[in-house]
mmCIF file of C-alpha atoms and ligand atoms in Angstrom:
data_model
loop_
_atom_site.group_PDB
_atom_site.id
_atom_site.type_symbol
_atom_site.label_atom_id
_atom_site.label_comp_id
_atom_site.label_asym_id
_atom_site.label_seq_id
_atom_site.Cartn_x
_atom_site.Cartn_y
_atom_site.Cartn_z
ATOM 1 C CA MET A 1 4.518 29.066 51.907
ATOM 2 C CA HIS A 2 4.980 25.961 49.811
ATOM 3 C CA LYS A 3 2.029 23.544 49.725
ATOM 4 C CA SER A 4 0.984 20.720 47.430
ATOM 5 C CA ILE A 5 -2.637 20.254 46.459
ATOM 6 C CA VAL A 6 -4.034 17.331 44.484
ATOM 7 C CA LEU A 7 -7.043 18.074 42.273
ATOM 8 C CA LEU A 8 -9.434 15.234 41.439
ATOM 9 C CA PRO A 9 -11.806 16.659 38.811
ATOM 10 C CA GLY A 10 -13.785 13.405 38.482
ATOM 11 C CA ASP A 11 -16.817 13.076 36.211
ATOM 12 C CA GLY A 12 -19.775 15.092 34.895
ATOM 13 C CA ILE A 13 -19.579 18.692 36.049
ATOM 14 C CA GLY A 14 -16.590 17.815 38.264
ATOM 15 C CA PRO A 15 -13.917 19.031 35.802
ATOM 16 C CA GLU A 16 -15.821 22.288 35.194
ATOM 17 C CA VAL A 17 -16.127 23.229 38.860
ATOM 18 C CA VAL A 18 -12.586 22.120 39.729
ATOM 19 C CA ALA A 19 -11.232 24.316 36.916
ATOM 20 C CA GLU A 20 -12.815 27.283 38.702
ATOM 21 C CA ALA A 21 -11.398 26.188 42.065
ATOM 22 C CA ARG A 22 -7.987 26.158 40.379
ATOM 23 C CA LYS A 23 -8.450 29.826 39.442
ATOM 24 C CA THR A 24 -9.299 30.567 43.071
ATOM 25 C CA ILE A 25 -6.125 28.848 44.265
ATOM 26 C CA THR A 26 -4.011 30.726 41.719
ATOM 27 C CA ALA A 27 -5.552 34.038 42.763
ATOM 28 C CA ILE A 28 -4.860 33.282 46.441
ATOM 29 C CA ALA A 29 -1.261 32.302 45.641
ATOM 30 C CA GLN A 30 -0.739 35.598 43.813
ATOM 31 C CA ARG A 31 -2.325 37.809 46.430
ATOM 32 C CA PHE A 32 -0.641 36.192 49.445
ATOM 33 C CA GLY A 33 2.647 35.198 47.811
ATOM 34 C CA HIS A 34 2.305 31.436 48.240
ATOM 35 C CA ASP A 35 3.729 28.671 46.122
ATOM 36 C CA PHE A 36 1.068 26.016 45.540
ATOM 37 C CA VAL A 37 1.994 22.942 43.541
ATOM 38 C CA LEU A 38 -1.146 21.603 41.832
ATOM 39 C CA GLU A 39 -1.358 18.085 40.517
ATOM 40 C CA GLU A 40 -4.367 16.545 38.736
ATOM 41 C CA ARG A 41 -5.266 12.876 39.123
ATOM 42 C CA ALA A 42 -7.968 10.496 37.927
ATOM 43 C CA LEU A 43 -10.781 9.285 40.198
ATOM 44 C CA GLY A 44 -14.162 7.725 39.479
ATOM 45 C CA GLY A 45 -15.571 6.932 36.046
ATOM 46 C CA ASN A 46 -12.755 8.556 34.093
ATOM 47 C CA ALA A 47 -10.285 6.464 36.102
ATOM 48 C CA ILE A 48 -12.246 3.308 35.241
ATOM 49 C CA ASP A 49 -11.964 4.269 31.567
ATOM 50 C CA GLU A 50 -8.269 5.046 31.754
ATOM 51 C CA PHE A 51 -6.980 2.559 34.356
ATOM 52 C CA GLY A 52 -9.807 0.030 34.831
ATOM 53 C CA ASP A 53 -9.910 1.142 38.478
ATOM 54 C CA PRO A 54 -11.959 3.984 40.033
ATOM 55 C CA LEU A 55 -9.142 4.603 42.559
ATOM 56 C CA PRO A 56 -5.805 3.974 40.778
ATOM 57 C CA GLN A 57 -2.721 3.459 42.956
ATOM 58 C CA SER A 58 -1.115 6.552 41.388
ATOM 59 C CA THR A 59 -4.053 8.674 42.576
ATOM 60 C CA LEU A 60 -3.978 7.269 46.086
ATOM 61 C CA ALA A 61 -0.214 7.761 46.362
ATOM 62 C CA ALA A 62 -0.469 11.370 45.153
ATOM 63 C CA CYS A 63 -3.266 12.093 47.651
ATOM 64 C CA ARG A 64 -1.318 10.597 50.547
ATOM 65 C CA SER A 65 1.658 12.857 49.979
ATOM 66 C CA ALA A 66 -0.377 16.042 49.365
ATOM 67 C CA ASP A 67 -1.240 18.707 51.926
ATOM 68 C CA ALA A 68 -4.861 18.796 50.747
ATOM 69 C CA VAL A 69 -7.058 17.130 48.150
ATOM 70 C CA ILE A 70 -9.863 18.872 46.257
ATOM 71 C CA LEU A 71 -12.467 16.762 44.488
ATOM 72 C CA GLY A 72 -15.180 17.660 41.968
ATOM 73 C CA ALA A 73 -17.655 14.777 41.771
ATOM 74 C CA VAL A 74 -17.798 11.197 40.541
ATOM 75 C CA GLY A 75 -20.324 9.030 38.713
ATOM 76 C CA GLY A 76 -22.616 9.102 35.699
ATOM 77 C CA PRO A 77 -24.922 7.000 33.532
ATOM 78 C CA LYS A 78 -21.999 5.711 31.477
ATOM 79 C CA TRP A 79 -20.833 3.643 34.468
ATOM 80 C CA ASP A 80 -24.254 2.696 35.859
ATOM 81 C CA ASP A 81 -24.447 -0.861 34.496
ATOM 82 C CA PRO A 82 -25.547 -2.952 37.517
ATOM 83 C CA ASN A 83 -23.408 -5.843 36.254
ATOM 84 C CA ALA A 84 -20.212 -3.803 35.977
ATOM 85 C CA LYS A 85 -17.206 -4.984 38.006
ATOM 86 C CA THR A 86 -16.846 -1.664 39.749
ATOM 87 C CA ARG A 87 -18.431 1.758 39.995
ATOM 88 C CA PRO A 88 -17.117 5.345 40.161
ATOM 89 C CA GLU A 89 -18.553 5.743 43.675
ATOM 90 C CA ALA A 90 -16.311 2.892 44.857
ATOM 91 C CA GLY A 91 -13.351 5.164 44.073
ATOM 92 C CA LEU A 92 -14.635 7.907 46.367
ATOM 93 C CA LEU A 93 -15.594 5.506 49.157
ATOM 94 C CA GLY A 94 -12.195 3.795 48.839
ATOM 95 C CA LEU A 95 -10.385 7.130 49.024
ATOM 96 C CA ARG A 96 -12.289 8.141 52.180
ATOM 97 C CA LYS A 97 -11.491 4.790 53.761
ATOM 98 C CA GLU A 98 -7.833 4.657 52.690
ATOM 99 C CA LEU A 99 -7.173 8.173 53.976
ATOM 100 C CA GLY A 100 -9.037 7.450 57.226
ATOM 101 C CA LEU A 101 -11.351 10.422 56.693
ATOM 102 C CA PHE A 102 -13.901 9.503 59.329
ATOM 103 C CA ALA A 103 -15.410 12.946 59.831
ATOM 104 C CA ASN A 104 -17.341 14.765 57.136
ATOM 105 C CA LEU A 105 -18.077 18.389 58.019
ATOM 106 C CA ARG A 106 -20.986 19.923 56.156
ATOM 107 C CA PRO A 107 -21.783 23.514 57.108
ATOM 108 C CA ILE A 108 -25.279 24.749 56.247
ATOM 109 C CA ARG A 109 -25.361 28.532 56.316
ATOM 110 C CA PRO A 110 -27.638 30.349 53.876
ATOM 111 C CA HIS A 111 -26.133 33.384 52.149
ATOM 112 C CA ARG A 112 -28.280 36.417 52.859
ATOM 113 C CA GLN A 113 -28.217 37.361 49.147
ATOM 114 C CA LEU A 114 -29.868 34.060 48.242
ATOM 115 C CA ILE A 115 -32.763 33.986 50.696
ATOM 116 C CA ASP A 116 -35.151 33.968 47.719
ATOM 117 C CA ALA A 117 -33.429 30.918 46.224
ATOM 118 C CA SER A 118 -34.682 28.717 49.059
ATOM 119 C CA PRO A 119 -38.034 26.984 48.636
ATOM 120 C CA LEU A 120 -38.627 27.693 52.344
ATOM 121 C CA ARG A 121 -40.091 30.887 53.765
ATOM 122 C CA PRO A 122 -37.464 33.516 54.681
ATOM 123 C CA ASP A 123 -38.666 33.602 58.305
ATOM 124 C CA LEU A 124 -37.861 29.884 58.614
ATOM 125 C CA ILE A 125 -34.317 30.142 57.298
ATOM 126 C CA ALA A 126 -33.376 33.359 59.095
ATOM 127 C CA GLY A 127 -30.548 32.575 61.503
ATOM 128 C CA VAL A 128 -29.853 29.061 60.202
ATOM 129 C CA ASP A 129 -26.253 28.024 60.901
ATOM 130 C CA ILE A 130 -25.792 24.258 61.227
ATOM 131 C CA LEU A 131 -22.596 22.253 61.141
ATOM 132 C CA PHE A 132 -23.110 18.571 60.375
ATOM 133 C CA PHE A 133 -20.573 15.960 61.437
ATOM 134 C CA ARG A 134 -21.363 12.923 59.311
ATOM 135 C CA GLU A 135 -19.466 9.738 60.203
ATOM 136 C CA LEU A 136 -17.809 8.787 56.914
ATOM 137 C CA THR A 137 -15.876 5.534 57.073
ATOM 138 C CA GLY A 138 -18.280 3.201 58.872
ATOM 139 C CA GLY A 139 -21.914 2.280 59.178
ATOM 140 C CA ILE A 140 -23.971 0.650 56.447
ATOM 141 C CA TYR A 141 -21.685 2.039 53.714
ATOM 142 C CA PHE A 142 -18.862 -0.241 54.843
ATOM 143 C CA GLY A 143 -20.642 -3.101 56.652
ATOM 144 C CA PRO A 144 -20.831 -6.632 55.252
ATOM 145 C CA SER A 145 -23.148 -6.938 52.259
ATOM 146 C CA SER A 146 -24.127 -9.628 49.807
ATOM 147 C CA VAL A 147 -26.650 -10.689 47.225
ATOM 148 C CA SER A 148 -27.926 -14.246 46.956
ATOM 149 C CA ASN A 149 -26.851 -16.375 43.997
ATOM 150 C CA ASP A 150 -30.281 -16.180 42.399
ATOM 151 C CA GLY A 151 -30.329 -12.398 42.873
ATOM 152 C CA THR A 152 -33.630 -12.374 44.758
ATOM 153 C CA THR A 153 -32.294 -11.341 48.172
ATOM 154 C CA ALA A 154 -29.653 -8.837 49.272
ATOM 155 C CA HIS A 155 -28.383 -7.529 52.564
ATOM 156 C CA SER A 156 -26.311 -4.576 53.770
ATOM 157 C CA GLU A 157 -25.356 -4.388 57.417
ATOM 158 C CA MET A 158 -25.032 -1.266 59.552
ATOM 159 C CA VAL A 159 -22.111 -1.743 61.918
ATOM 160 C CA TYR A 160 -20.627 0.709 64.417
ATOM 161 C CA HIS A 161 -17.789 0.128 66.827
ATOM 162 C CA THR A 162 -17.497 2.074 70.064
ATOM 163 C CA TYR A 163 -14.282 3.816 68.988
ATOM 164 C CA GLU A 164 -15.913 5.053 65.787
ATOM 165 C CA VAL A 165 -18.724 6.725 67.709
ATOM 166 C CA GLU A 166 -16.367 8.147 70.333
ATOM 167 C CA ARG A 167 -14.020 9.883 67.908
ATOM 168 C CA ILE A 168 -16.694 11.574 65.784
ATOM 169 C CA VAL A 169 -18.698 12.668 68.831
ATOM 170 C CA ARG A 170 -15.537 14.168 70.353
ATOM 171 C CA LEU A 171 -14.791 16.192 67.229
ATOM 172 C CA ALA A 172 -18.382 17.380 66.981
ATOM 173 C CA ALA A 173 -18.527 18.322 70.666
ATOM 174 C CA GLU A 174 -15.277 20.282 70.388
ATOM 175 C CA ALA A 175 -16.696 22.156 67.399
ATOM 176 C CA ALA A 176 -19.871 22.884 69.384
ATOM 177 C CA ARG A 177 -17.807 24.426 72.178
ATOM 178 C CA ALA A 178 -16.328 26.870 69.686
ATOM 179 C CA ARG A 179 -19.800 27.769 68.345
ATOM 180 C CA ASP A 180 -23.145 27.911 70.195
ATOM 181 C CA ASN A 181 -22.248 25.065 72.585
ATOM 182 C CA HIS A 182 -25.125 22.853 71.450
ATOM 183 C CA LEU A 183 -24.752 19.334 70.053
ATOM 184 C CA THR A 184 -27.542 17.155 68.665
ATOM 185 C CA SER A 185 -26.943 13.458 68.012
ATOM 186 C CA VAL A 186 -29.250 11.792 65.489
ATOM 187 C CA ASP A 187 -30.005 8.071 65.496
ATOM 188 C CA LYS A 188 -32.791 5.494 65.173
ATOM 189 C CA ALA A 189 -32.436 4.018 68.656
ATOM 190 C CA ASN A 190 -36.128 3.103 68.913
ATOM 191 C CA VAL A 191 -35.573 0.431 66.246
ATOM 192 C CA LEU A 192 -31.914 -0.299 65.511
ATOM 193 C CA GLU A 193 -29.528 -2.055 67.883
ATOM 194 C CA VAL A 194 -26.636 -0.237 66.226
ATOM 195 C CA SER A 195 -28.291 3.087 67.068
ATOM 196 C CA ARG A 196 -28.720 2.050 70.686
ATOM 197 C CA LEU A 197 -24.979 1.520 70.851
ATOM 198 C CA TRP A 198 -24.437 4.900 69.149
ATOM 199 C CA ARG A 199 -26.708 6.629 71.687
ATOM 200 C CA ARG A 200 -25.117 4.923 74.684
ATOM 201 C CA VAL A 201 -21.562 5.732 73.616
ATOM 202 C CA ALA A 202 -22.367 9.303 72.571
ATOM 203 C CA GLY A 203 -24.172 9.911 75.869
ATOM 204 C CA ARG A 204 -21.226 8.625 77.868
ATOM 205 C CA VAL A 205 -18.653 10.727 75.974
ATOM 206 C CA MET A 206 -20.784 13.828 76.459
ATOM 207 C CA ALA A 207 -21.391 13.207 80.170
ATOM 208 C CA GLU A 208 -17.762 12.397 80.950
ATOM 209 C CA GLU A 209 -15.885 14.786 78.680
ATOM 210 C CA PHE A 210 -18.287 17.551 77.671
ATOM 211 C CA PRO A 211 -20.668 18.150 80.590
ATOM 212 C CA ASP A 212 -20.607 21.868 79.715
ATOM 213 C CA VAL A 213 -22.024 21.323 76.179
ATOM 214 C CA ASN A 214 -25.821 21.332 75.766
ATOM 215 C CA TYR A 215 -26.570 17.923 74.378
ATOM 216 C CA ASP A 216 -29.714 16.322 72.996
ATOM 217 C CA VAL A 217 -30.690 13.312 70.915
ATOM 218 C CA VAL A 218 -33.250 13.207 68.094
ATOM 219 C CA LEU A 219 -34.573 10.264 66.076
ATOM 220 C CA VAL A 220 -33.696 10.516 62.409
ATOM 221 C CA ASP A 221 -37.277 10.566 61.121
ATOM 222 C CA ALA A 222 -38.172 13.394 63.497
ATOM 223 C CA MET A 223 -34.951 15.177 62.517
ATOM 224 C CA ALA A 224 -36.027 15.142 58.860
ATOM 225 C CA MET A 225 -39.103 17.067 59.982
ATOM 226 C CA HIS A 226 -37.396 19.439 62.429
ATOM 227 C CA LEU A 227 -34.863 20.493 59.784
ATOM 228 C CA ILE A 228 -37.746 21.961 57.811
ATOM 229 C CA ALA A 229 -39.899 23.105 60.745
ATOM 230 C CA ARG A 230 -37.242 24.757 62.950
ATOM 231 C CA PRO A 231 -33.819 24.638 61.267
ATOM 232 C CA ALA A 232 -32.519 27.634 63.199
ATOM 233 C CA SER A 233 -32.727 25.700 66.467
ATOM 234 C CA PHE A 234 -29.758 23.457 65.606
ATOM 235 C CA ASP A 235 -26.055 24.188 66.025
ATOM 236 C CA VAL A 236 -23.794 21.147 65.604
ATOM 237 C CA VAL A 237 -25.368 17.840 64.533
ATOM 238 C CA VAL A 238 -23.563 14.489 64.682
ATOM 239 C CA THR A 239 -24.839 11.340 62.989
ATOM 240 C CA GLY A 240 -23.912 8.153 61.158
ATOM 241 C CA ASN A 241 -22.930 7.746 57.540
ATOM 242 C CA LEU A 242 -26.281 6.985 55.895
ATOM 243 C CA PHE A 243 -28.394 9.332 58.028
ATOM 244 C CA GLY A 244 -25.863 12.089 57.429
ATOM 245 C CA ASP A 245 -25.915 11.521 53.689
ATOM 246 C CA ILE A 246 -29.689 11.930 53.593
ATOM 247 C CA LEU A 247 -30.084 14.759 56.106
ATOM 248 C CA THR A 248 -27.416 16.925 54.468
ATOM 249 C CA ASP A 249 -29.046 16.673 51.037
ATOM 250 C CA GLU A 250 -32.299 17.673 52.692
ATOM 251 C CA SER A 251 -30.551 20.569 54.472
ATOM 252 C CA SER A 252 -29.106 21.817 51.207
ATOM 253 C CA MET A 253 -32.539 23.183 50.437
ATOM 254 C CA LEU A 254 -32.248 25.623 53.336
ATOM 255 C CA PRO A 255 -29.637 27.712 51.486
ATOM 256 C CA GLY A 256 -31.585 26.972 48.310
ATOM 257 C CA SER A 257 -29.102 25.013 46.241
ATOM 258 C CA LEU A 258 -26.724 22.105 46.544
ATOM 259 C CA GLY A 259 -24.521 24.248 44.348
ATOM 260 C CA MET A 260 -23.545 26.432 47.310
ATOM 261 C CA LEU A 261 -22.498 23.779 49.808
ATOM 262 C CA PRO A 262 -18.917 22.717 50.490
ATOM 263 C CA SER A 263 -17.752 19.860 52.654
ATOM 264 C CA ALA A 264 -14.552 18.791 54.368
ATOM 265 C CA SER A 265 -13.571 15.231 55.191
ATOM 266 C CA ILE A 266 -10.907 14.903 57.810
ATOM 267 C CA GLY A 267 -9.161 12.181 59.752
ATOM 268 C CA GLU A 268 -6.371 11.921 62.266
ATOM 269 C CA THR A 269 -3.276 12.170 60.087
ATOM 270 C CA GLU A 270 -3.741 12.076 56.331
ATOM 271 C CA PRO A 271 -4.519 15.194 54.245
ATOM 272 C CA GLY A 272 -8.135 16.338 54.221
ATOM 273 C CA LEU A 273 -10.446 15.877 51.259
ATOM 274 C CA TYR A 274 -12.530 18.865 50.202
ATOM 275 C CA GLU A 275 -15.480 18.650 47.876
ATOM 276 C CA PRO A 276 -18.848 20.113 47.031
ATOM 277 C CA ILE A 277 -21.803 18.197 48.484
ATOM 278 C CA HIS A 278 -23.412 17.988 45.053
ATOM 279 C CA GLY A 279 -22.898 15.102 42.653
ATOM 280 C CA SER A 280 -21.654 14.963 39.075
ATOM 281 C CA ALA A 281 -24.957 16.246 37.591
ATOM 282 C CA PRO A 282 -24.476 14.483 34.228
ATOM 283 C CA ASP A 283 -27.647 16.149 32.894
ATOM 284 C CA ILE A 284 -25.955 19.570 32.849
ATOM 285 C CA ALA A 285 -22.332 18.494 32.324
ATOM 286 C CA GLY A 286 -20.279 20.303 29.683
ATOM 287 C CA ARG A 287 -22.795 23.121 29.246
ATOM 288 C CA GLY A 288 -21.317 25.784 31.511
ATOM 289 C CA LEU A 289 -24.378 25.691 33.761
ATOM 290 C CA ALA A 290 -22.819 24.298 36.938
ATOM 291 C CA ASN A 291 -22.391 26.500 39.995
ATOM 292 C CA PRO A 292 -18.682 26.431 40.956
ATOM 293 C CA LEU A 293 -19.219 28.172 44.305
ATOM 294 C CA ALA A 294 -19.574 24.961 46.352
ATOM 295 C CA THR A 295 -16.160 23.782 45.122
ATOM 296 C CA ILE A 296 -14.683 27.257 45.595
ATOM 297 C CA LEU A 297 -16.027 27.317 49.165
ATOM 298 C CA ALA A 298 -14.627 23.800 49.655
ATOM 299 C CA THR A 299 -11.281 25.264 48.620
ATOM 300 C CA ALA A 300 -11.684 27.839 51.390
ATOM 301 C CA MET A 301 -12.252 24.966 53.823
ATOM 302 C CA ALA A 302 -9.056 23.306 52.543
ATOM 303 C CA LEU A 303 -7.113 26.515 53.159
ATOM 304 C CA ARG A 304 -8.523 26.768 56.667
ATOM 305 C CA HIS A 305 -8.453 23.161 57.882
ATOM 306 C CA SER A 306 -5.517 21.550 56.049
ATOM 307 C CA LEU A 307 -3.215 24.428 55.108
ATOM 308 C CA GLU A 308 -3.762 26.541 58.222
ATOM 309 C CA MET A 309 -4.388 29.635 56.152
ATOM 310 C CA GLU A 310 -7.259 31.370 57.905
ATOM 311 C CA ARG A 311 -6.744 34.762 56.235
ATOM 312 C CA GLU A 312 -6.663 33.142 52.820
ATOM 313 C CA ALA A 313 -9.801 31.120 53.547
ATOM 314 C CA ALA A 314 -11.595 34.253 54.689
ATOM 315 C CA ALA A 315 -10.451 36.040 51.512
ATOM 316 C CA VAL A 316 -12.135 33.358 49.384
ATOM 317 C CA GLU A 317 -15.352 33.609 51.393
ATOM 318 C CA THR A 318 -15.320 37.401 51.169
ATOM 319 C CA ALA A 319 -14.868 37.160 47.408
ATOM 320 C CA VAL A 320 -17.831 34.797 47.111
ATOM 321 C CA ASN A 321 -19.948 37.226 49.122
ATOM 322 C CA GLN A 322 -18.796 40.039 46.889
ATOM 323 C CA VAL A 323 -19.827 38.345 43.630
ATOM 324 C CA LEU A 324 -23.193 37.457 45.165
ATOM 325 C CA ASP A 325 -23.579 41.097 46.248
ATOM 326 C CA ASP A 326 -22.760 42.076 42.671
ATOM 327 C CA GLY A 327 -25.732 39.983 41.570
ATOM 328 C CA LEU A 328 -23.916 37.156 39.800
ATOM 329 C CA ARG A 329 -26.111 34.064 39.682
ATOM 330 C CA THR A 330 -25.699 30.678 38.070
ATOM 331 C CA THR A 331 -28.958 29.077 37.012
ATOM 332 C CA ASP A 332 -29.450 27.041 40.205
ATOM 333 C CA ILE A 333 -29.515 30.164 42.410
ATOM 334 C CA ALA A 334 -31.230 32.605 40.053
ATOM 335 C CA THR A 335 -34.848 33.590 40.589
ATOM 336 C CA ALA A 336 -37.075 33.801 37.520
ATOM 337 C CA ASP A 337 -36.254 37.428 36.705
ATOM 338 C CA GLU A 338 -32.504 37.294 37.335
ATOM 339 C CA ALA A 339 -29.873 37.098 34.585
ATOM 340 C CA VAL A 340 -27.776 33.952 34.623
ATOM 341 C CA VAL A 341 -23.991 33.658 34.286
ATOM 342 C CA SER A 342 -21.916 30.648 33.254
ATOM 343 C CA THR A 343 -19.635 28.478 35.369
ATOM 344 C CA THR A 344 -16.507 30.209 34.059
ATOM 345 C CA THR A 345 -17.910 33.728 34.436
ATOM 346 C CA MET A 346 -18.669 32.975 38.074
ATOM 347 C CA GLY A 347 -15.208 31.476 38.668
ATOM 348 C CA ASP A 348 -13.468 34.398 36.939
ATOM 349 C CA ALA A 349 -15.450 36.876 39.019
ATOM 350 C CA VAL A 350 -14.377 35.187 42.274
ATOM 351 C CA ALA A 351 -10.725 35.169 41.164
ATOM 352 C CA THR A 352 -10.951 38.853 40.235
ATOM 353 C CA ALA A 353 -12.577 39.683 43.579
ATOM 354 C CA ILE A 354 -9.763 37.891 45.415
ATOM 355 C CA GLY A 355 -7.249 39.947 43.438
ATOM 356 C CA SER A 356 -8.967 43.261 44.235
ATOM 357 C CA PRO A 357 -10.293 42.972 47.779
ATOM 358 C CA PRO A 358 -12.579 45.650 49.254
ATOM 359 C CA THR A 359 -10.523 48.339 51.005
HETATM 360 C C1 LIG B 1 -22.060 12.225 49.176
HETATM 361 C C2 LIG B 1 -22.435 11.370 48.013
HETATM 362 C C3 LIG B 1 -21.673 10.063 48.097
HETATM 363 C C4 LIG B 1 -22.129 9.371 49.357
HETATM 364 C C5 LIG B 1 -21.800 9.126 46.877
HETATM 365 C C6 LIG B 1 -21.406 9.811 45.598
HETATM 366 C C7 LIG B 1 -21.021 7.856 47.074
HETATM 367 O O1 LIG B 1 -23.801 11.187 47.953
HETATM 368 O O2 LIG B 1 -20.863 12.524 49.334
HETATM 369 O O3 LIG B 1 -22.947 12.611 49.942
HETATM 370 O O4 LIG B 1 -23.169 8.693 49.377
HETATM 371 O O5 LIG B 1 -21.434 9.505 50.370
HETATM 372 MG MG1 LIG B 2 -24.885 12.384 49.339
#
C-alpha cells in the first residue's frame, strides 16, 4: 500500500524520538511490503527560527495532504521570552485547530514489565486501562483572552458550544461500547457555568443515544484524587481541553513515565496527528537519554487509526513488548539497579524486533 506520512520532529528531544519512529516505519514497510513516503517539515521553535512562524504554510499544506502526521514535541527555553511575538506552542495549537483535530485520545495502560517504574504501589495499578478523550480545539485554550495595557490584569475565557460537547462525547461513548462500556465525564459543574453546559449536553447525548453505556460524572478535583486512589475503576474518560491536559499528565505516573505514552488527535476529515504526550524536555535534549517508545507507540496508533493497518500496528506494539521483555530500559523507566540504554539503541531494538517477529 502507498501512504504518505509527514514527520514533524519539532524541538528539544523531538528530533531524536522522531528519528526512532522513522526506523519503526521503515521496518514496518519492509516486513509488510508497503511503500511509505516520508516527508519532514518544520513546526515550533525551529520553524520560528527558519520561517519566523511556528506553523509555516508549507508545513500546514504538507500535513493536509498527508495520510498521517507524526510529531515529536515543540518548545524550549530559547523561545520562552514573554515579549516574543509568537511561541512554539502556538504552532501546535494552530495545527490542531487548522486540521480540526477535536478529539485527543490518550490511552493509559501500564506495561507489566514496568510495574516497578511507577511511583504507585503495584496493587493500585494492577488492571489499569483508561482511555482519555480530551477535547482539543475548544475550551480555555481557544477562548477570548487579553491582557490590560498596563499588564496588571489578564483574562482567558473557557467557552464551549453544544456541538463541541456533543461530538466528543459521541466518540468517547462509541469507544466505551467497544471496551468495558463505561464512560466517565469530568467537569467542574459545581462552579463553572461552562461545565454546567458540558454536563447537561453530555447527559442528554448519553440518555438519548447511548442508554446502554454505563455513564457517570465526576468533578475534576475529585477526579485528580480518584486517579491515584482507584485508577483501575475507570474505562473511558471524556473531558475538556484544560482538564484533560492536566489529568493526563497526572495519569502518566500510573505507567511510571511520560516516556511511554502515545496520543492520537483526530477530527472528522483531515489526517490524524500522532505524538507522544511528553514535551520537548530541553534539559535532556541531544544527549541520547530520551525514551523513544511513546513516539513509536504513537506511530502504532497512526497505523491503526489513520492508515487502517491493524496488523502493522499490532506488530509495533508486540515489538515494544519484546524489547521490554528483553530488559531494555531508557533512564526514565529504569529502576536503580537496571542498566540503561540510549534513545537510538532502544529504537534500533524495536526495528530489529519488528523485522524478526516471534514465531
Ligand atoms: C500537551 C501539551 C500541549 C498542550 C502544549 C505543548 C501546548 O502540554 O499536548 O498536552 O497544552 O496541549
Ligand atoms: Mg500537556
